[in-house]
XYZ file of C-alpha atoms in Angstrom:
775
model
C -0.046 -0.017 -0.036
C 1.425 3.296 -1.040
C 1.412 6.897 0.246
C -0.502 7.790 -2.927
C -3.213 5.317 -2.002
C -3.692 7.008 1.371
C -3.761 10.494 -0.111
C -6.309 9.446 -2.743
C -8.623 7.525 -0.405
C -8.212 9.183 2.924
C -6.498 12.555 2.342
C -2.780 13.661 2.642
C -0.664 13.869 5.802
C -2.038 17.362 6.571
C -5.664 16.136 6.286
C -5.662 13.269 8.718
C -8.583 14.529 10.835
C -9.108 14.423 14.482
C -8.074 10.884 15.417
C -4.667 10.410 13.911
C -2.151 11.811 16.429
C -4.751 12.059 19.130
C -4.218 10.749 22.721
C -7.348 8.551 22.632
C -8.089 6.659 25.817
C -7.297 2.927 25.762
C -10.330 0.831 24.882
C -9.126 -1.780 27.245
C -8.314 0.770 29.959
C -11.473 0.915 32.143
C -12.033 -2.915 32.463
C -8.361 -3.392 33.376
C -8.611 -0.491 35.900
C -11.636 -1.972 37.699
C -10.615 -5.624 37.412
C -13.257 -6.649 34.890
C -11.249 -8.732 32.409
C -11.740 -12.420 32.977
C -8.449 -14.231 32.298
C -8.330 -17.824 31.130
C -7.600 -19.243 34.631
C -10.660 -17.429 36.008
C -13.172 -19.183 33.680
C -15.558 -21.655 35.388
C -16.315 -24.865 33.375
C -18.844 -27.687 33.912
C -17.225 -31.078 34.883
C -13.720 -30.129 33.814
C -10.526 -32.193 34.136
C -7.296 -30.713 35.373
C -4.138 -31.499 33.423
C -0.671 -31.966 35.104
C 2.520 -32.798 33.170
C 5.097 -35.407 34.077
C 8.518 -34.220 32.842
C 11.794 -35.982 32.127
C 14.162 -36.690 34.907
C 17.268 -36.381 32.751
C 18.319 -33.782 30.186
C 19.434 -36.253 27.508
C 18.844 -39.924 27.002
C 16.314 -42.499 26.012
C 13.019 -43.467 27.558
C 13.087 -47.166 28.095
C 9.694 -47.636 29.783
C 6.785 -45.688 31.323
C 4.642 -47.261 34.025
C 1.285 -45.535 34.450
C -0.700 -48.299 36.099
C -0.635 -46.891 39.698
C -1.410 -43.372 38.427
C -4.338 -44.519 36.421
C -6.058 -46.058 39.431
C -5.391 -43.111 41.672
C -8.529 -41.277 42.979
C -10.262 -38.979 40.484
C -7.984 -39.839 37.614
C -9.708 -39.889 34.178
C -6.694 -40.736 32.060
C -2.894 -40.838 31.870
C -1.560 -40.179 28.388
C 1.744 -41.049 26.833
C 3.201 -40.920 23.265
C 1.214 -44.082 22.364
C -2.002 -42.190 22.942
C -1.274 -39.461 20.338
C -3.722 -39.935 17.412
C -1.501 -38.028 14.930
C 2.053 -37.009 14.483
C 4.206 -37.286 17.479
C 6.420 -34.278 16.700
C 5.405 -30.637 16.300
C 6.975 -27.252 15.922
C 6.239 -23.720 14.814
C 8.594 -23.759 11.825
C 9.457 -27.432 11.706
C 8.307 -30.529 13.502
C 11.310 -31.416 15.780
C 9.765 -31.348 19.304
C 7.959 -34.310 20.936
C 4.328 -33.603 21.879
C 4.949 -36.352 24.524
C 8.310 -38.166 24.722
C 8.384 -41.335 22.605
C 11.911 -42.586 22.669
C 14.401 -39.702 22.923
C 14.691 -37.214 25.738
C 16.291 -33.888 24.792
C 15.751 -31.688 27.900
C 14.571 -31.626 31.488
C 11.469 -29.770 30.216
C 10.268 -32.534 27.967
C 6.836 -33.891 28.840
C 6.684 -37.617 29.162
C 3.096 -38.042 30.198
C 0.083 -35.938 31.084
C -2.313 -36.815 33.902
C -6.017 -35.565 33.925
C -8.085 -35.772 37.055
C -11.260 -34.355 38.549
C -9.205 -31.820 40.705
C -5.885 -30.245 40.428
C -4.754 -31.816 43.667
C -5.661 -35.314 42.483
C -3.877 -34.763 39.152
C -0.778 -33.577 40.937
C -0.837 -36.503 43.287
C -1.233 -39.078 40.449
C 1.553 -37.401 38.447
C 3.932 -38.379 41.279
C 2.953 -41.976 40.809
C 4.088 -42.218 37.180
C 7.243 -44.263 37.045
C 9.755 -44.350 34.212
C 12.956 -45.985 33.263
C 15.462 -43.881 31.382
C 18.966 -44.280 30.124
C 21.150 -41.180 30.416
C 23.333 -40.127 27.441
C 26.030 -37.418 27.264
C 24.511 -34.040 27.286
C 25.852 -30.605 26.061
C 24.659 -27.269 27.602
C 27.083 -24.497 26.422
C 27.173 -23.214 22.864
C 31.001 -23.446 22.448
C 31.022 -26.996 23.768
C 28.194 -27.940 21.436
C 30.270 -26.749 18.458
C 33.352 -28.932 19.259
C 34.141 -31.798 16.862
C 33.656 -34.376 19.568
C 30.457 -32.891 21.075
C 27.446 -35.034 21.652
C 24.812 -34.532 18.866
C 21.660 -33.154 20.556
C 19.270 -34.428 17.820
C 21.065 -37.014 15.574
C 17.949 -37.276 13.321
C 17.025 -33.708 13.211
C 15.516 -32.884 9.738
C 17.515 -29.647 9.283
C 20.434 -29.355 11.710
C 24.002 -30.101 10.637
C 25.648 -31.504 13.782
C 24.481 -29.131 16.467
C 24.098 -26.144 14.188
C 20.472 -25.596 13.381
C 21.094 -22.484 11.206
C 24.186 -20.677 9.944
C 23.600 -17.399 8.323
C 26.156 -15.127 6.704
C 26.644 -11.497 5.589
C 29.458 -10.821 3.215
C 29.804 -7.271 2.017
C 32.853 -5.762 0.575
C 36.441 -6.713 1.423
C 36.665 -7.026 5.243
C 40.460 -7.640 5.299
C 41.093 -4.571 3.177
C 38.857 -2.557 5.513
C 40.795 -3.520 8.600
C 44.101 -2.803 6.820
C 42.884 0.693 6.129
C 41.819 1.251 9.741
C 43.897 3.341 12.114
C 42.104 1.843 15.217
C 40.900 -1.752 15.580
C 38.947 -3.014 18.622
C 37.849 -6.455 19.311
C 35.653 -7.674 22.237
C 33.346 -10.511 23.110
C 29.898 -9.767 24.667
C 27.614 -12.119 26.485
C 23.955 -11.957 27.383
C 21.878 -14.195 29.719
C 18.765 -16.304 29.898
C 15.837 -13.958 30.590
C 12.227 -14.869 31.418
C 9.206 -12.911 30.081
C 7.947 -12.674 33.716
C 4.375 -11.520 32.702
C 1.836 -11.094 35.443
C -0.401 -13.864 34.125
C 1.153 -17.426 34.200
C 0.389 -19.431 31.016
C -3.098 -21.008 31.058
C -5.900 -22.302 28.905
C -8.440 -24.978 28.343
C -10.037 -27.075 25.622
C -13.681 -28.052 25.273
C -14.715 -30.942 22.923
C -17.715 -30.306 20.730
C -20.417 -32.756 19.705
C -19.217 -32.846 16.126
C -15.801 -33.991 17.082
C -14.157 -30.563 16.764
C -12.599 -28.717 19.793
C -12.649 -25.173 21.079
C -9.380 -23.955 22.642
C -9.507 -20.916 24.841
C -6.621 -18.974 26.440
C -4.022 -16.213 25.904
C -1.929 -16.394 22.744
C 0.037 -14.317 20.339
C -0.705 -16.466 17.251
C -4.170 -17.898 17.205
C -4.145 -19.319 13.707
C -0.611 -20.628 14.196
C -1.888 -22.651 17.204
C -4.346 -24.695 15.205
C -1.947 -24.960 12.306
C 0.652 -26.597 14.576
C -1.553 -28.734 16.833
C -3.871 -30.159 14.034
C -1.451 -32.886 12.760
C -0.811 -33.925 16.270
C -4.431 -34.241 17.253
C -5.414 -35.822 14.018
C -7.871 -33.010 13.164
C -8.275 -30.656 10.335
C -7.532 -27.036 10.977
C -11.207 -26.346 10.353
C -12.050 -28.579 13.429
C -10.089 -26.489 15.778
C -11.406 -23.116 16.973
C -9.136 -20.864 19.111
C -10.628 -18.070 21.197
C -8.140 -15.630 22.765
C -8.744 -14.380 26.215
C -7.257 -11.056 27.447
C -3.563 -11.957 28.049
C -1.881 -10.702 31.237
C 1.231 -9.986 29.271
C 3.064 -11.862 26.423
C 6.363 -10.375 25.164
C 6.846 -13.399 22.836
C 6.416 -16.044 25.501
C 2.750 -16.835 24.836
C 3.424 -17.965 21.259
C 4.837 -21.341 22.209
C 3.035 -21.970 25.546
C -0.380 -21.363 23.881
C 0.503 -24.135 21.485
C 1.660 -26.510 24.271
C -1.357 -25.882 26.359
C -3.903 -26.256 23.505
C -2.184 -29.380 22.229
C -1.918 -31.362 25.418
C -5.235 -30.292 26.789
C -6.578 -31.116 23.370
C -5.356 -34.621 23.687
C -7.169 -35.039 27.044
C -10.330 -33.435 25.789
C -10.472 -35.738 22.718
C -9.713 -38.838 24.813
C -12.246 -38.158 27.554
C -14.870 -35.973 25.852
C -14.547 -33.678 28.819
C -13.250 -30.009 29.063
C -9.596 -30.078 30.027
C -7.943 -27.213 31.943
C -4.122 -26.836 31.710
C -2.775 -23.905 33.773
C 0.926 -23.414 34.568
C 1.955 -22.500 38.102
C 4.400 -19.649 38.482
C 7.089 -22.232 39.128
C 6.204 -24.232 35.967
C 6.234 -20.967 33.885
C 9.596 -19.910 35.307
C 11.088 -23.307 35.428
C 9.715 -24.951 32.222
C 8.779 -22.594 29.554
C 11.169 -21.154 26.963
C 13.316 -18.124 27.710
C 15.075 -15.291 25.878
C 17.983 -16.735 23.919
C 21.470 -16.019 25.416
C 24.037 -14.700 22.982
C 27.771 -14.678 22.611
C 28.772 -11.854 20.275
C 32.392 -11.593 19.060
C 32.768 -8.122 17.599
C 35.705 -6.590 15.787
C 35.476 -3.021 14.430
C 37.991 -0.896 12.556
C 37.937 2.935 11.928
C 40.007 5.760 10.540
C 41.435 8.491 12.722
C 38.491 10.761 11.758
C 36.025 8.123 13.073
C 34.830 6.694 9.733
C 34.225 2.974 10.212
C 36.053 0.866 7.674
C 35.207 -2.769 8.632
C 33.317 -5.031 10.960
C 33.666 -8.684 11.595
C 30.944 -10.335 13.793
C 30.421 -13.817 15.069
C 27.181 -14.538 16.853
C 26.427 -17.733 18.797
C 22.887 -18.381 20.151
C 22.206 -21.152 22.749
C 18.884 -22.308 21.320
C 18.187 -25.299 23.436
C 17.068 -28.552 21.761
C 14.292 -27.309 19.392
C 13.940 -24.886 16.439
C 10.568 -23.184 17.325
C 11.055 -19.622 15.890
C 14.821 -19.753 16.312
C 15.705 -19.395 12.551
C 13.677 -16.207 12.617
C 15.520 -14.970 15.620
C 19.002 -15.515 14.137
C 17.930 -13.880 10.856
C 16.643 -10.702 12.488
C 19.674 -10.639 14.792
C 22.284 -10.900 12.071
C 20.625 -8.394 9.846
C 20.829 -5.815 12.673
C 24.262 -6.891 13.916
C 26.276 -4.014 12.391
C 23.973 -1.475 13.956
C 22.622 1.720 12.357
C 25.866 2.459 10.754
C 27.243 2.722 7.255
C 30.100 0.345 6.662
C 31.462 -0.795 3.215
C 33.092 -3.983 4.602
C 31.020 -6.312 6.887
C 31.554 -9.993 7.531
C 29.052 -11.612 9.883
C 28.291 -15.170 10.789
C 25.325 -16.148 12.953
C 25.039 -19.733 14.485
C 21.910 -21.068 16.007
C 23.211 -23.833 18.077
C 21.252 -26.829 19.632
C 21.977 -27.753 23.240
C 20.360 -29.873 25.989
C 19.470 -26.636 27.824
C 16.034 -25.174 28.431
C 14.588 -24.134 25.129
C 14.473 -20.546 24.042
C 11.913 -18.475 22.089
C 10.867 -15.088 20.949
C 11.108 -12.261 23.392
C 10.626 -8.540 22.911
C 13.256 -7.415 20.469
C 13.814 -10.879 18.931
C 17.568 -11.030 19.567
C 18.210 -7.439 18.455
C 18.872 -6.071 21.961
C 21.669 -8.661 22.343
C 23.554 -7.478 19.236
C 23.007 -3.804 20.043
C 24.573 -4.431 23.418
C 27.687 -5.410 21.448
C 27.758 -2.831 18.623
C 26.780 0.074 20.831
C 29.476 -0.859 23.404
C 31.955 -1.051 20.635
C 30.904 2.334 19.363
C 31.577 3.906 22.819
C 34.892 2.169 23.057
C 35.801 3.502 19.645
C 34.859 6.947 20.609
C 37.112 6.723 23.681
C 39.974 5.394 21.625
C 39.576 8.122 19.143
C 38.899 10.795 21.858
C 35.773 11.668 19.961
C 32.343 12.669 21.180
C 30.138 9.531 21.048
C 27.281 11.625 19.415
C 29.615 12.859 16.770
C 30.950 9.375 16.056
C 27.404 8.149 15.420
C 26.508 11.177 13.320
C 29.578 10.580 11.144
C 28.558 6.892 10.579
C 24.846 6.709 11.135
C 22.183 5.800 8.621
C 20.710 8.583 6.614
C 18.405 8.752 3.680
C 20.037 6.768 0.868
C 22.367 4.726 3.120
C 23.155 1.112 2.205
C 22.882 -1.387 5.055
C 25.010 -4.579 5.569
C 22.517 -6.391 3.465
C 22.875 -3.778 0.746
C 19.332 -2.517 1.177
C 19.106 1.115 0.287
C 17.130 3.133 2.827
C 14.962 5.087 0.616
C 12.477 6.628 3.118
C 11.596 7.251 6.711
C 15.125 7.359 8.208
C 15.075 9.498 11.325
C 18.259 8.521 13.075
C 20.074 11.818 12.650
C 17.014 13.682 14.071
C 16.964 11.410 17.056
C 20.654 12.056 17.786
C 20.080 15.807 17.587
C 16.929 15.942 19.811
C 18.333 13.460 22.365
C 21.562 15.420 22.779
C 19.654 18.683 23.009
C 17.535 17.376 25.853
C 20.403 16.254 28.092
C 21.560 19.120 30.179
C 24.688 19.031 32.310
C 26.514 15.760 32.982
C 25.269 14.224 36.276
C 28.766 14.572 37.746
C 28.314 18.340 37.727
C 25.390 18.024 40.104
C 26.793 15.344 42.371
C 27.311 17.775 45.344
C 29.696 15.426 47.040
C 27.153 12.661 47.487
C 29.838 9.905 47.557
C 28.445 8.207 44.490
C 30.054 7.693 41.034
C 28.004 9.237 38.299
C 28.011 8.349 34.624
C 26.224 9.003 31.350
C 25.950 6.603 28.416
C 24.221 6.620 25.165
C 23.280 4.122 22.486
C 21.566 4.294 19.118
C 19.505 1.656 17.333
C 17.677 0.624 14.293
C 14.833 -1.925 14.289
C 12.657 -3.424 11.651
C 8.884 -3.249 11.430
C 7.193 -6.517 10.523
C 8.246 -10.072 9.778
C 11.351 -10.896 7.717
C 11.509 -12.504 4.282
C 9.902 -14.078 2.351
C 6.996 -11.636 3.054
C 4.702 -10.264 5.730
C 0.886 -10.451 5.258
C -2.311 -9.752 7.166
C -6.040 -10.123 6.601
C -8.827 -7.983 8.006
C -12.489 -7.698 7.604
C -14.772 -4.692 8.273
C -18.532 -5.003 8.672
C -21.012 -2.096 9.053
C -24.073 -2.990 11.041
C -27.520 -1.701 10.258
C -27.232 0.997 12.917
C -24.168 2.423 11.387
C -21.658 0.953 13.779
C -18.393 -0.660 12.554
C -16.997 -4.053 13.500
C -13.353 -4.763 12.673
C -12.166 -8.304 12.592
C -8.417 -8.916 12.691
C -6.348 -11.643 14.340
C -4.036 -9.288 16.309
C -3.962 -9.765 19.995
C -4.243 -6.915 22.475
C -1.341 -7.769 24.739
C -1.306 -4.438 26.620
C 0.562 -2.633 23.803
C -2.581 -0.647 22.905
C -3.089 -2.082 19.422
C -6.860 -2.278 19.620
C -7.032 1.386 20.467
C -4.724 2.333 17.689
C -6.426 0.064 15.205
C -9.756 1.588 16.138
C -8.341 5.047 15.606
C -7.157 4.047 12.159
C -10.444 2.361 11.268
C -12.617 5.303 12.535
C -10.513 7.841 10.633
C -10.453 5.819 7.421
C -14.203 5.112 7.535
C -15.102 8.648 8.657
C -17.009 7.676 11.753
C -16.609 8.399 15.417
C -14.012 6.553 17.434
C -16.638 5.139 19.840
C -18.580 3.681 16.947
C -15.735 1.214 16.096
C -15.250 -2.092 17.818
C -12.347 -4.408 17.414
C -13.824 -7.896 17.724
C -12.505 -10.591 20.122
C -10.038 -12.791 18.311
C -11.636 -16.068 17.335
C -10.191 -18.077 14.536
C -13.779 -19.020 13.472
C -14.585 -15.335 13.036
C -11.490 -13.319 12.001
C -9.039 -13.779 9.162
C -5.509 -14.985 9.439
C -3.392 -12.002 10.529
C -0.003 -13.483 11.530
C 1.783 -13.154 14.743
C 1.297 -10.415 17.298
C 5.030 -9.780 17.315
C 7.758 -8.074 15.393
C 6.360 -4.544 16.022
C 3.869 -5.239 13.284
C 0.548 -4.747 15.287
C -0.141 -1.269 13.900
C 1.569 -1.080 10.446
C 0.631 -4.539 8.855
C -2.990 -4.934 10.214
C -3.587 -1.159 9.933
C -2.916 -1.425 6.210
C -5.208 -4.483 5.935
C -8.012 -2.695 7.705
C -7.604 0.411 5.374
C -7.910 -1.935 2.424
C -11.069 -3.435 3.796
C -12.459 -0.014 4.495
C -11.658 1.072 0.949
C -13.908 -1.792 -0.223
C -16.694 -0.711 2.137
C -16.463 2.928 0.929
C -16.656 1.556 -2.606
C -19.998 0.059 -1.669
C -21.353 3.104 0.118
C -20.074 5.899 -2.160
C -22.358 5.167 -5.109
C -25.332 4.970 -2.770
C -24.454 8.241 -1.165
C -23.785 9.907 -4.677
C -27.263 8.923 -5.719
C -28.789 10.330 -2.520
C -26.750 13.630 -2.733
C -27.004 13.851 -6.558
C -23.304 14.123 -7.151
C -20.459 11.936 -8.630
C -19.387 8.964 -6.589
C -15.720 9.966 -6.881
C -16.521 13.210 -5.113
C -17.902 11.617 -2.018
C -16.236 12.123 1.277
C -16.646 10.486 4.706
C -15.911 12.504 7.882
C -17.035 12.761 11.495
C -20.042 10.521 10.884
C -21.139 12.621 7.856
C -21.086 11.771 4.205
C -20.759 14.805 1.912
C -19.686 16.007 -1.516
C -16.053 17.297 -1.300
C -16.715 20.123 -3.723
C -19.831 21.169 -1.876
C -19.501 20.075 1.684
C -22.783 21.708 2.828
C -24.618 18.970 0.861
C -24.336 16.182 3.460
C -26.165 13.352 5.111
C -25.351 11.173 8.126
C -23.355 8.002 7.775
C -26.171 6.038 9.252
C -28.606 7.303 6.531
C -26.294 6.010 3.764
C -25.964 2.698 5.541
C -29.825 2.370 5.816
C -30.243 3.150 2.158
C -27.474 0.746 1.098
C -29.157 -2.018 3.106
C -32.566 -1.074 1.512
C -31.144 -1.626 -1.909
C -29.661 -5.012 -1.021
C -26.107 -4.191 -0.451
C -23.918 -6.222 2.087
C -21.681 -3.642 3.803
C -18.652 -5.798 4.364
C -15.145 -5.376 3.204
C -12.269 -7.796 3.059
C -8.698 -6.500 3.178
C -5.460 -8.364 2.569
C -2.078 -6.520 2.898
C 1.193 -8.009 1.888
C 4.603 -6.376 1.832
C 5.467 -8.257 -1.294
C 8.691 -10.193 -1.677
C 11.211 -9.584 1.133
C 14.660 -11.072 0.400
C 17.678 -12.250 2.279
C 20.379 -14.487 0.835
C 21.631 -16.820 3.680
C 25.030 -17.162 2.113
C 25.757 -13.498 1.381
C 23.122 -11.600 3.417
C 22.249 -9.567 0.391
C 18.614 -8.497 0.101
C 15.681 -6.274 1.198
C 14.686 -8.201 4.287
C 12.262 -5.740 5.787
C 9.871 -3.081 4.609
C 10.888 -0.205 6.855
C 12.824 0.471 10.038
C 12.478 2.521 13.278
C 15.407 4.425 14.683
C 16.314 6.049 17.988
C 18.722 7.061 20.714
C 18.584 6.574 24.427
C 20.844 8.232 27.040
C 21.135 6.878 30.506
C 22.330 8.707 33.665
C 23.377 6.405 36.475
C 24.683 6.653 39.982
C 26.944 3.897 41.452
C 27.642 3.101 45.056
C 31.401 2.597 45.156
C 31.205 0.313 48.270
C 28.440 -1.997 47.291
C 28.534 -1.751 43.483
C 24.791 -1.047 43.362
C 23.790 0.867 40.241
C 20.749 3.188 40.159
C 19.404 4.485 36.784
C 18.453 8.046 37.526
C 17.284 9.285 34.240
C 16.634 8.085 30.699
C 16.309 10.330 27.717
C 14.808 8.539 24.698
C 14.229 10.001 21.266
C 12.509 7.517 18.910
C 11.486 7.747 15.312
C 8.144 6.008 15.161
C 6.921 7.148 11.734
C 3.576 8.789 12.529
C 2.511 8.487 16.160
C -1.163 7.460 15.808
C -1.670 7.667 19.597
C 1.166 9.623 21.136
C 0.413 8.827 24.732
C 0.491 5.076 23.847
C 3.722 5.544 22.055
C 5.246 7.176 25.193
C 3.985 4.244 27.301
C 5.591 1.729 24.949
C 8.853 3.495 25.030
C 8.937 3.850 28.798
C 7.678 0.374 29.410
C 10.386 -1.116 27.041
C 13.164 0.886 28.814
C 11.944 -0.483 32.221
C 12.182 -4.092 30.765
C 15.656 -3.278 29.384
C 16.809 -1.989 32.703
C 15.948 -5.365 34.255
C 18.058 -7.272 31.616
C 20.951 -4.811 31.999
C 21.205 -4.869 35.794
C 18.952 -7.285 37.544
C 17.492 -10.298 35.663
C 18.961 -13.690 35.067
C 17.499 -17.166 34.799
C 20.073 -19.273 36.576
C 20.354 -22.604 34.606
C 22.620 -25.449 35.641
C 22.894 -28.434 33.351
C 19.459 -27.683 31.925
C 17.725 -27.175 35.205
C 16.312 -23.739 36.226
C 17.459 -22.749 39.674
C 15.344 -19.572 39.878
C 11.832 -20.946 39.571
C 9.965 -18.237 41.491
C 9.885 -14.499 41.774
C 11.594 -14.603 45.125
C 14.758 -15.786 43.409
C 14.150 -14.375 39.912
C 14.211 -10.606 40.527
C 12.580 -8.152 38.181
C 12.434 -4.372 38.288
C 9.849 -2.848 40.538
C 8.425 0.765 40.723
C 11.327 1.945 42.832
C 13.698 1.155 40.008
C 11.852 3.412 37.517
C 14.012 6.397 36.395
C 12.928 9.848 35.414
C 12.022 9.820 31.718
C 12.391 12.383 28.937
C 10.598 10.871 26.067
C 10.860 12.486 22.592
C 8.676 11.368 19.677
C 10.370 11.849 16.278
C 8.088 11.441 13.293
C 9.628 10.504 9.981
C 6.508 9.466 8.117
C 6.481 5.939 6.705
C 5.119 5.993 3.176
C 4.144 2.263 3.438
C 2.282 2.407 6.748
C -1.210 3.479 7.721
C -1.110 7.197 8.038
C 2.704 6.993 8.108
C 3.033 4.794 11.161
C 5.767 2.179 11.852
C 6.685 -0.026 14.786
C 7.648 1.029 18.341
C 6.718 -1.743 20.812
C 9.907 -3.790 20.648
C 12.379 -1.134 19.599
C 11.932 0.692 22.853
C 14.245 -1.772 24.766
C 16.766 -2.418 21.978
C 19.314 0.254 22.963
C 18.588 0.266 26.670
C 21.146 -2.526 27.637
C 24.020 -0.641 25.887
C 22.986 2.819 27.196
C 23.017 1.626 30.734
C 26.245 -0.370 30.261
C 27.916 2.641 28.672
C 26.805 4.850 31.544
C 28.237 2.429 34.041
C 31.456 2.353 32.012
C 31.538 6.187 32.203
C 30.970 6.126 35.933
C 33.569 3.404 37.028
C 36.026 3.370 34.056
C 35.577 -0.319 33.379
C 33.884 -2.031 30.351
C 31.387 -4.716 31.347
C 30.933 -7.253 28.541
C 28.620 -9.669 30.253
C 25.066 -9.204 31.434
C 23.597 -8.585 33.919
C 26.006 -5.910 35.498
C 25.597 -7.103 39.066
C 26.557 -5.125 42.199
C 29.255 -7.793 42.881
C 30.924 -7.286 39.532
C 30.715 -3.553 39.698
C 32.218 -3.460 43.259
C 35.086 -5.769 42.168
C 35.856 -3.613 39.173
C 35.894 -0.468 41.250
C 38.164 -1.941 43.982
C 40.475 -3.519 41.423
C 40.763 -0.341 39.418
C 40.942 1.952 42.378
C 38.347 4.350 40.966
C 38.273 7.695 42.832
C 34.968 8.975 44.203
């Protein structure tokens, strides 16, 4: 969809009306404020069964025998299911079937489910689960990425359909002559950066239930981020057609990527029970099961070498990235692709050599999480940029201005950035907002003060081969508008923004638009609620559907107003002739007349980006439609005795295209920064030989309100010609530079570069006392 389309159909950028750019109240705000939303675990069912898993006792080996006899005769037990009870395929997966629904022969991790027990009460199911006996044979396991890459390493999945040894995916970028680039450099820096396992730590633990229907179909209910994907993945396992599986999404209590895979696991295993027993099956994770068993943010090791001339111009980058995927693919190939594409940062460089390895291990599995791997590589490149600035005795803003992306820049994949590039504007506005360095206002407080900055770029939408979305718009006979789209309101405000887009495009009041509950039987396929695509991609699809509706109504209105159909306009609930706006009627009158003459006022929209390309051997291509850009600056204070770090202030300037709802954009930026603060300083899932040692929120710490810094949030609007009213993504990019900005600030405060996250008080105190930093 082009800028011309929007100008012709809905008016130009200066004629966006009252709703685009307005701080409209969240449509899901009042019920969340008064406690009205009913989450999946709150639903009451008639005669349900409760499902409890039995997991593997070893991280790698074979399952010799399972004895369920005692469990099956325990009080209240309806069934105990193992791999032999699966009616369809025994393997499943989001991108490829490489994960056992229930362990058949091979065990690949401690989180593998061997059996599921279903009983009348949760307590009975838990008791019976403890009665399941199994005999296993342990095999050599591998947990660390570098160990898994050794020639003599145990192969995690010897019969994997795609992996070569333990390498599931190896992607490359080859641009220019990297050796020549380093030879031309006056300064060359090389460091290795490491990030940790992180949990999504959403408020609502994973939950859901499945109800069998009289016709043999099932209805799955629960929080998800990919409703159509759920039924696509579980149908072959359950032996059903996709048309026999309905998924209804409940209001999620957070997602951040984690409720893609868990919604599949819950629907699949509860579905097995429901089909077997013909009773509703409830499968709710405890907090301990969620923290201890579900997939995490993938940890990364990034080896980064960068060269530059004395004037600061970057001449070459060599990057090696290793991701500890765990034993299964899931969306891992998408993570490594997005990660390597962004690995050279928002910087022009003629010579880039990058290798990205997605490595299988027997660790806990990993999955999508806000930013999809891009925060990890920005921690590396933006740390390198600050080290380069120090080596060159150059201002870090100036170094980034010299090398940063501008209109017409060529990326590492050789994509020419031909529109909506706001990085320079973000640098200028962030720097202007700073004020004095925090050391100047320390007033002898005994603390070490530092300031650090980081830039970023981040794609909108899914990567190659394309990104697509469907939407439908129906006008009821009272002139109200229903919008059906498979995007989940996770808390990011998408339903509010999409309602604003729909109301503006249709020319009706905001309160007359309703975004329908997501139900695969009622709304079209819209893809994942992920990838910062929830405004741009579905917004375009909705506008295409509305264009179809307007095409139905315009001739009717033209006849009523005695004017040409091409001169009909829709605005503020009125329909009028553009050349004679005083000749108008209400939107409802046009709807009534259209229905009277037999029109069905429904539009179908399908938006696709068209081909998106990425060559896995060279990296060459146009992998994304458009990118967001920005800069964050962190001011920190450090206690020199304890090493504790406080983030005092964050300045964030983000290019978001057109801000459809500015207050919502600000909320997304500040929320993402808070999340990034946790990864930079606090959070870490402690995993030992595949076992999670931090299975509760007493041991897995996350930021709280007392950790929230002062915010200065600046919206930069470089209109995106391919987005609805100029919008592009913001939800994930908000935390992409945060890790590096905070790390660079701590470096400025204590004089030591931290290359491993999180930056703990212990590591800071040790660095201070080793280096003898003066207060």
